[in-house]
Short mmCIF file of C-alpha atoms in Angstrom, two decimals:
data_model
loop_
_atom_site.label_atom_id
_atom_site.label_comp_id
_atom_site.label_asym_id
_atom_site.label_seq_id
_atom_site.Cartn_x
_atom_site.Cartn_y
_atom_site.Cartn_z
CA MET O 1 -54.09 -8.29 0.68
CA THR O 2 -56.57 -5.54 0.09
CA PHE O 3 -57.28 -2.55 2.30
CA PRO O 4 -61.11 -1.79 2.28
CA ASP O 5 -63.04 1.38 3.18
CA ALA O 6 -60.33 3.66 1.85
CA VAL O 7 -61.14 7.06 0.37
CA PRO O 8 -58.27 8.86 -1.40
CA ALA O 9 -57.44 12.25 0.20
CA LEU O 10 -56.10 13.63 -3.06
CA SER O 11 -57.12 12.50 -6.62
CA PRO O 12 -54.06 11.18 -8.42
CA PRO O 13 -53.26 12.86 -11.73
CA PRO O 14 -53.66 10.95 -15.06
CA HIS O 15 -50.61 8.87 -15.71
CA PRO O 16 -48.50 8.79 -18.92
CA VAL O 17 -47.76 5.49 -20.55
CA SER O 18 -44.08 5.62 -21.19
CA PRO O 19 -41.21 6.96 -18.99
CA GLY O 20 -40.19 10.55 -19.67
CA TRP O 21 -40.46 14.21 -18.57
CA TYR O 22 -43.92 15.50 -18.41
CA ALA O 23 -45.62 18.65 -16.98
CA ASP O 24 -45.63 18.37 -13.25
CA PRO O 25 -49.20 17.50 -12.16
CA TRP O 26 -48.68 19.56 -9.03
CA ASP O 27 -46.77 22.41 -10.49
CA PRO O 28 -47.68 23.35 -14.13
CA THR O 29 -44.56 25.54 -14.47
CA ALA O 30 -42.09 22.57 -13.88
CA TRP O 31 -41.36 19.22 -15.41
CA ARG O 32 -41.41 15.96 -13.39
CA TRP O 33 -40.01 12.59 -14.38
CA TRP O 34 -42.45 9.67 -14.75
CA ASP O 35 -40.49 6.31 -14.51
CA GLY O 36 -43.20 4.13 -16.12
CA GLN O 37 -44.86 3.27 -12.83
CA MET O 38 -44.97 6.39 -10.71
CA TRP O 39 -44.07 10.07 -10.48
CA THR O 40 -40.58 10.43 -9.04
CA ALA O 41 -38.96 13.18 -6.91
CA TYR O 42 -36.92 14.40 -10.00
CA THR O 43 -38.07 17.81 -11.31
CA GLY O 44 -36.70 20.54 -13.48
CA GLY O 45 -35.73 18.56 -16.51
CA THR O 46 -36.90 18.91 -20.14
CA LYS O 47 -38.09 16.49 -22.73
CA GLU O 48 -34.76 16.86 -24.48
CA ALA O 49 -32.78 16.08 -21.35
CA LYS O 50 -34.52 12.90 -20.11
CA PRO O 51 -32.45 10.28 -18.26
CA ARG O 52 -30.97 7.59 -20.52
CA LEU O 53 -30.08 5.00 -17.89
CA PRO O 54 -32.12 2.98 -15.45
CA MET O 55 -32.49 4.26 -11.91
CA TRP O 56 -30.04 1.75 -10.40
CA LEU O 57 -27.30 2.96 -12.76
CA SER O 58 -25.52 6.27 -13.43
CA TRP O 59 -22.82 7.35 -15.83
CA PRO O 60 -20.00 7.38 -13.18
CA VAL O 61 -20.95 3.84 -12.16
CA LEU O 62 -21.22 2.65 -15.81
CA LEU O 63 -17.78 4.18 -16.83
CA CYS O 64 -15.89 2.90 -13.79
CA ALA O 65 -17.53 -0.53 -13.99
CA ILE O 66 -15.80 -1.28 -17.27
CA PRO O 67 -12.22 -1.38 -15.92
CA MET O 68 -13.28 -2.89 -12.57
CA VAL O 69 -15.22 -5.74 -14.12
CA LEU O 70 -12.23 -6.55 -16.34
CA ILE O 71 -9.91 -6.60 -13.37
CA SER O 72 -12.41 -8.66 -11.34
CA GLY O 73 -12.60 -11.13 -14.29
CA ILE O 74 -8.85 -11.61 -14.33
CA TYR O 75 -8.97 -12.24 -10.52
CA LEU O 76 -11.70 -14.83 -11.13
CA ILE O 77 -9.51 -16.67 -13.67
CA GLU O 78 -6.46 -16.54 -11.44
CA ALA O 79 -8.08 -17.44 -8.10
CA PRO O 80 -11.79 -18.27 -8.34
CA LEU O 81 -12.05 -19.28 -4.70
CA ALA O 82 -10.61 -15.93 -3.58
CA VAL O 83 -13.18 -14.04 -5.56
CA VAL O 84 -16.09 -16.17 -4.35
CA LEU O 85 -14.94 -15.61 -0.71
CA GLY O 86 -14.89 -11.89 -1.43
CA PHE O 87 -18.73 -11.91 -1.47
CA VAL O 88 -18.97 -13.13 2.07
CA PRO O 89 -19.27 -9.64 3.57
CA LEU O 90 -22.51 -9.17 1.55
CA VAL O 91 -24.02 -12.20 3.34
CA ILE O 92 -23.05 -10.81 6.77
CA VAL O 93 -23.63 -7.08 6.32
CA LEU O 94 -26.73 -6.79 4.07
CA PRO O 95 -29.12 -8.50 6.50
CA ALA O 96 -28.22 -5.91 9.10
CA LEU O 97 -28.71 -3.09 6.69
CA TRP O 98 -32.07 -4.52 5.64
CA TRP O 99 -33.11 -4.62 9.27
CA LEU O 100 -32.09 -1.00 9.80
CA ASP O 101 -34.02 -0.03 6.66
CA ARG O 102 -37.24 -1.88 7.67
CA VAL O 103 -39.23 1.05 9.07
CA GLU O 104 -38.95 3.37 6.02
CA PRO O 105 -37.64 1.16 3.26
CA GLU O 106 -35.53 2.90 0.64
CA PRO O 107 -36.15 2.25 -3.07
CA ARG O 108 -34.31 -0.83 -4.19
CA HIS O 109 -32.90 0.81 -7.28
CA SER O 110 -31.25 3.54 -5.12
CA LEU O 111 -29.69 0.85 -2.75
CA ILE O 112 -28.34 -1.05 -5.76
CA HIS O 113 -26.90 2.12 -7.15
CA SER O 114 -25.16 2.80 -3.80
CA LEU O 115 -23.72 -0.77 -3.80
CA LEU O 116 -22.43 -0.34 -7.34
CA TRP O 117 -20.98 3.08 -6.65
CA GLY O 118 -18.88 1.64 -3.81
CA ALA O 119 -17.93 -1.45 -5.87
CA PHE O 120 -16.96 0.43 -9.04
CA VAL O 121 -16.52 4.22 -8.64
CA ALA O 122 -14.98 4.29 -5.18
CA THR O 123 -12.65 1.28 -5.77
CA PHE O 124 -11.49 2.53 -9.21
CA ILE O 125 -10.63 6.05 -8.11
CA SER O 126 -9.18 4.89 -4.84
CA SER O 127 -6.94 2.26 -6.47
CA LEU O 128 -5.51 4.85 -8.84
CA ALA O 129 -4.89 7.35 -6.08
CA ASN O 130 -3.40 4.88 -3.70
CA GLY O 131 -1.24 3.33 -6.39
CA LEU O 132 0.18 6.71 -7.22
CA VAL O 133 0.92 7.55 -3.55
CA ALA O 134 2.43 4.07 -2.96
CA GLY O 135 4.72 4.53 -6.01
CA THR O 136 5.95 7.97 -4.85
CA LEU O 137 5.81 8.03 -1.10
CA GLY O 138 5.77 4.26 -0.21
CA GLU O 139 3.30 1.56 0.80
CA THR O 140 2.87 2.88 4.38
CA ALA O 141 1.90 6.42 3.28
CA ALA O 142 -0.63 4.89 0.94
CA VAL O 143 -2.20 2.65 3.56
CA VAL O 144 -2.23 4.99 6.57
CA PHE O 145 -2.88 8.36 4.90
CA SER O 146 -3.97 8.09 1.21
CA ALA O 147 -6.37 5.24 1.59
CA PRO O 148 -8.53 6.75 4.44
CA ILE O 149 -8.66 10.17 2.81
CA VAL O 150 -9.43 9.07 -0.71
CA GLU O 151 -11.56 6.11 0.00
CA GLU O 152 -13.80 7.86 2.47
CA ALA O 153 -14.15 10.75 0.03
CA THR O 154 -15.23 8.55 -2.87
CA LYS O 155 -17.69 6.63 -0.66
CA ALA O 156 -19.00 9.87 0.76
CA ILE O 157 -19.86 11.06 -2.80
CA GLY O 158 -21.91 7.92 -3.24
CA VAL O 159 -24.01 8.87 -0.19
CA LEU O 160 -24.36 12.43 -1.48
CA TYR O 161 -25.63 10.97 -4.77
CA ALA O 162 -28.65 9.62 -2.78
CA ILE O 163 -29.28 13.17 -1.54
CA ARG O 164 -28.96 14.52 -5.08
CA ARG O 165 -31.70 12.01 -6.08
CA ARG O 166 -33.83 13.19 -3.12
CA GLU O 167 -34.01 9.74 -1.62
CA LEU O 168 -32.13 10.43 1.61
CA ASP O 169 -34.31 12.20 4.15
CA GLY O 170 -33.19 11.06 7.66
CA ALA O 171 -30.32 9.96 9.84
CA MET O 172 -31.21 6.30 9.43
CA ASP O 173 -31.26 6.77 5.64
CA GLY O 174 -27.78 8.24 5.66
CA ILE O 175 -26.53 5.30 7.73
CA VAL O 176 -28.20 2.80 5.36
CA TYR O 177 -26.83 4.40 2.23
CA ALA O 178 -23.36 4.68 3.78
CA GLY O 179 -23.52 0.97 4.66
CA TRP O 180 -24.47 -0.12 1.10
CA VAL O 181 -21.71 2.04 -0.45
CA ALA O 182 -19.14 0.73 2.05
CA VAL O 183 -20.02 -2.89 1.61
CA GLY O 184 -19.82 -2.60 -2.13
CA PHE O 185 -16.29 -1.11 -1.75
CA ALA O 186 -15.31 -3.83 0.79
CA VAL O 187 -16.32 -6.68 -1.57
CA VAL O 188 -14.19 -5.51 -4.51
CA GLU O 189 -11.28 -4.53 -2.26
CA ASP O 190 -11.44 -8.02 -0.69
CA PHE O 191 -10.97 -9.48 -4.12
CA GLN O 192 -7.51 -7.86 -4.35
CA TYR O 193 -6.54 -8.87 -0.80
CA PHE O 194 -7.76 -12.46 -1.13
CA VAL O 195 -6.12 -13.05 -4.57
CA SER O 196 -2.78 -11.76 -3.20
CA ALA O 197 -3.22 -13.92 -0.07
CA ASP O 198 -4.00 -16.93 -2.17
CA ALA O 199 -0.77 -16.44 -4.19
CA GLU O 200 1.23 -16.26 -0.89
CA GLY O 201 -0.55 -19.33 0.51
CA ALA O 202 -2.24 -17.20 3.29
CA LEU O 203 -5.82 -17.11 2.01
CA LEU O 204 -7.44 -18.74 5.03
CA PRO O 205 -6.10 -16.40 7.82
CA ILE O 206 -6.67 -13.25 5.64
CA PHE O 207 -10.15 -14.42 4.86
CA ILE O 208 -10.94 -15.00 8.53
CA VAL O 209 -9.73 -11.55 9.52
CA ARG O 210 -11.30 -9.59 6.65
CA GLY O 211 -14.27 -11.72 5.64
CA LEU O 212 -15.49 -13.08 9.03
CA VAL O 213 -14.01 -11.03 11.87
CA THR O 214 -14.16 -7.48 10.38
CA PRO O 215 -16.79 -7.39 7.58
CA PHE O 216 -18.31 -4.28 9.20
CA ALA O 217 -14.97 -2.26 9.10
CA HIS O 218 -15.79 -0.19 6.04
CA PRO O 219 -19.50 0.37 6.98
CA LEU O 220 -18.18 1.52 10.46
CA PHE O 221 -15.78 4.05 8.83
CA THR O 222 -18.34 5.55 6.44
CA PHE O 223 -21.16 5.38 9.12
CA TRP O 224 -20.02 8.84 10.52
CA PHE O 225 -20.47 10.64 7.20
CA GLY O 226 -23.87 8.96 6.58
CA LEU O 227 -25.01 9.84 10.07
CA ALA O 228 -23.91 13.47 9.66
CA VAL O 229 -25.58 14.22 6.35
CA GLY O 230 -28.59 12.17 7.27
CA ARG O 231 -29.17 14.20 10.41
CA ALA O 232 -28.78 17.42 8.39
CA ALA O 233 -31.35 16.16 5.83
CA GLU O 234 -33.72 15.31 8.61
CA ARG O 235 -33.39 18.66 10.37
CA GLY O 236 -33.35 20.74 7.14
CA THR O 237 -29.81 22.11 7.96
CA SER O 238 -26.76 22.49 5.77
CA ILE O 239 -25.53 19.23 4.23
CA TRP O 240 -22.07 20.66 3.70
CA ARG O 241 -21.70 21.84 7.25
CA ALA O 242 -22.59 18.39 8.45
CA ALA O 243 -20.14 16.78 5.94
CA ALA O 244 -17.42 19.05 7.46
CA TRP O 245 -17.57 16.98 10.66
CA GLY O 246 -18.83 13.68 9.37
CA TYR O 247 -16.04 13.21 6.71
CA PRO O 248 -13.12 13.86 9.13
CA LEU O 249 -14.60 11.36 11.63
CA SER O 250 -14.81 8.72 8.90
CA VAL O 251 -11.20 9.48 7.81
CA ALA O 252 -9.94 9.37 11.41
CA THR O 253 -11.63 6.03 12.16
CA HIS O 254 -10.30 4.59 8.98
CA MET O 255 -6.81 5.99 9.53
CA ALA O 256 -6.69 4.71 13.14
CA TRP O 257 -7.67 1.13 11.92
CA ASN O 258 -5.07 1.14 9.09
CA GLY O 259 -2.51 2.63 11.38
CA SER O 260 -3.07 -0.07 14.03
CA LEU O 261 -2.63 -2.78 11.35
CA THR O 262 0.67 -1.23 10.31
CA LEU O 263 1.71 -1.02 13.96
CA SER O 264 0.93 -4.70 14.49
CA ASP O 265 3.24 -5.61 11.67
CA ALA O 266 6.05 -3.57 13.16
CA LEU O 267 5.60 -4.40 16.93
CA GLY O 268 3.88 -7.77 16.77
CA THR O 269 0.37 -9.24 16.91
CA LEU O 270 -0.06 -8.81 20.63
CA THR O 271 -0.04 -4.97 20.35
CA PHE O 272 -2.85 -5.10 17.68
CA LEU O 273 -4.90 -7.52 19.78
CA VAL O 274 -4.58 -5.56 22.98
CA VAL O 275 -4.81 -1.94 21.64
CA ALA O 276 -6.55 -1.85 18.29
CA ALA O 277 -8.91 -4.92 18.48
CA LEU O 278 -10.29 -4.11 21.87
CA SER O 279 -10.67 -0.41 21.02
CA PHE O 280 -12.55 -1.05 17.73
CA LEU O 281 -14.62 -3.75 19.37
CA ALA O 282 -15.78 -1.20 21.93
CA LEU O 283 -16.47 1.37 19.23
CA PHE O 284 -18.41 -1.21 17.15
CA ALA O 285 -20.45 -2.23 20.16
CA GLY O 286 -21.20 1.34 21.01
CA VAL O 287 -22.39 2.13 17.50
CA ALA O 288 -24.43 -1.09 17.45
CA VAL O 289 -26.27 -0.06 20.56
CA MET O 290 -26.89 3.40 19.15
CA LEU O 291 -28.27 1.94 15.97
CA VAL O 292 -30.65 -0.41 17.81
CA ARG O 293 -31.98 2.56 19.84
CA ALA O 294 -32.36 4.71 16.78
CA ARG O 295 -34.13 1.95 14.96
CA ARG O 296 -36.56 1.56 17.91
CA ASN O 297 -37.20 5.33 18.06
CA GLU O 298 -37.91 5.43 14.33
CA GLN O 299 -40.29 2.49 14.73
CA LYS O 300 -42.17 4.29 17.60
CA ALA O 301 -42.29 7.53 15.51
CA PHE O 302 -43.91 5.61 12.68
CA THR O 303 -46.55 3.93 14.82
CA ASP O 304 -47.32 7.10 16.67
CA LEU O 305 -47.92 8.92 13.45
CA ALA O 306 -50.12 6.24 11.98
CA PRO O 307 -53.54 7.36 13.38
CA VAL O 308 -52.87 10.95 12.19
CA LEU O 309 -51.94 9.86 8.66
CA VAL O 310 -54.68 7.28 8.38
CA HIS O 311 -57.19 10.02 9.17
CA ARG O 312 -55.55 12.63 7.06
CA TYR O 313 -55.54 10.55 3.88
CA GLY O 314 -58.93 8.88 4.30
CA MET O 315 -57.43 5.36 4.85
CA SER O 316 -59.33 2.47 6.41
CA ALA O 317 -59.64 1.14 9.99
CA VAL O 318 -57.89 -2.02 8.80
CA GLU O 319 -54.91 0.02 7.80
CA LEU O 320 -54.75 1.74 11.10
CA GLU O 321 -54.87 -1.60 12.86
CA VAL O 322 -51.97 -2.80 10.66
CA PHE O 323 -49.68 0.16 10.68
CA GLY O 324 -50.36 1.30 14.20
CA ASP O 325 -49.03 -1.91 15.76
CA TRP O 326 -45.52 -2.87 14.72
CA PRO O 327 -45.44 -6.46 15.93
CA HIS O 328 -48.98 -7.01 14.43
CA MET O 329 -47.74 -5.55 11.13
CA LEU O 330 -44.73 -7.91 10.93
CA ALA O 331 -46.83 -10.92 11.90
CA MET O 332 -49.44 -10.11 9.23
CA ARG O 333 -46.75 -9.66 6.62
CA ARG O 334 -45.18 -13.08 7.40
CA GLY O 335 -48.51 -14.78 6.84
CA LEU O 336 -49.03 -13.29 3.38
CA ALA O 337 -48.34 -15.09 0.06
CA LYS O 338 -45.39 -13.77 -2.09
CA ASN O 339 -47.48 -11.60 -4.35
CA GLU O 340 -49.47 -10.26 -1.45
CA ARG O 341 -46.28 -9.49 0.45
CA LYS O 342 -44.96 -7.35 -2.45
CA HIS O 343 -48.23 -5.40 -2.48
CA PHE O 344 -48.02 -4.90 1.25
CA ASP O 345 -44.45 -3.73 1.08
CA ARG O 346 -45.37 -1.17 -1.48
CA VAL O 347 -48.15 0.26 0.67
CA HIS O 348 -45.90 0.18 3.75
CA ALA O 349 -43.02 2.05 1.91
CA ALA O 350 -45.34 4.71 0.61
CA PHE O 351 -47.06 5.17 4.01
CA ALA O 352 -43.58 5.36 5.74
CA ARG O 353 -42.41 8.05 3.31
CA LEU O 354 -45.31 10.13 4.27
CA ALA O 355 -44.55 9.53 7.94
CA VAL O 356 -41.04 10.78 7.42
CA LEU O 357 -42.34 13.81 5.53
CA HIS O 358 -44.60 14.79 8.42
CA SER O 359 -41.94 14.19 11.07
CA GLN O 360 -39.59 16.72 9.64
CA PRO O 361 -39.56 20.26 11.05
CA GLY O 362 -41.76 22.83 9.38
CA ASP O 363 -44.74 22.42 7.04
CA ALA O 364 -44.73 19.64 4.52
CA ASP O 365 -44.10 20.74 0.99
CA PRO O 366 -47.47 20.41 -0.83
CA ALA O 367 -45.96 19.08 -4.12
CA ASP O 368 -43.99 16.45 -2.21
CA GLU O 369 -46.97 15.51 -0.16
CA ALA O 370 -49.24 15.30 -3.17
CA ARG O 371 -46.63 13.11 -5.02
CA LEU O 372 -46.32 10.79 -2.10
CA VAL O 373 -50.09 10.54 -1.60
CA ASP O 374 -50.30 9.56 -5.30
CA LEU O 375 -47.72 6.90 -4.63
CA LEU O 376 -49.66 5.67 -1.69
CA GLN O 377 -52.89 5.42 -3.67
CA GLU O 378 -51.13 3.67 -6.52
CA ALA O 379 -49.77 1.07 -4.10
CA ARG O 380 -53.09 0.54 -2.40
CA SER O 381 -55.00 0.09 -5.62
CA ALA O 382 -52.49 -2.00 -7.47
CA PRO O 383 -53.77 -5.44 -8.48
CA LEU O 384 -52.25 -8.47 -6.69
#
């Protein structure tokens, strides 16, 4: 799909050929990273300190992946069905996260990095800490106290990594990144639970509870931290002050869940069903309603800003018709061929990032605006 009658508001700078640090086109005193396709948000580097890994990978992920992949490989040999079933939460949770992220889509490489952070970094550190506590203070202490504190901390760092990369700029972004980190953690944790259950002949009931009934448990725990830091990023307030209330809420929710499971083992299944299950079902329903409303508000803000942005950046009447009407935009996208849909998604993502920039309090940073305008023009002019 092409967008006619468009006049760039800002002329994009000449582009380098290979990835690397180059003089920032919008700030000659700084360096900016060119990833081979576009100017990124990363500034301040030098030619001698350029990134050595792809954007979907980081050194913590790479280092922690080595032991976790080996352990998962052993699980696969011992109980292949248990490992395959461990991936079921991805099938259930990721479509919901994709839907939440539809208005202002996050870069795919950043989402993959979040997933891998949860799967490798959070699980590796948490397994070491929980094992140490279990060996010294007992299994109950590890499950009820150590697991919520350590696991939520390691998952939270994965969300903060997106802030470090300057990708997270709103409450919904924080929730989405928290969800991707949490579901990555849940998958690898389920490997361990399902393999143990398979050895005890209890794979089916454990899979039903963890894989089908409660796949959103870990995303629900980490949701509070993602919401807190996402709101802070959106409002331009202190991330650490927000983390000071978001992290305790994540820990408390996780601790209450694990504690209820322990209590059900001690007092019987009926206690768990009446107290824990109903309580968490109500909490999950409340969060789901809040997310639907937040998604609707984000969608409305996007379409309300469309006329202003189309005029500001010299875009076409066709683009205003598309982006100013959400149902029309989705219907048009569904009717496109695969290569046209990719082109459309790039334009939409770039346009949405500019909408987020202008919806934040205060004046937009000129360098950020120029970079995003360049990204928009690149997406609009890219060949199909």
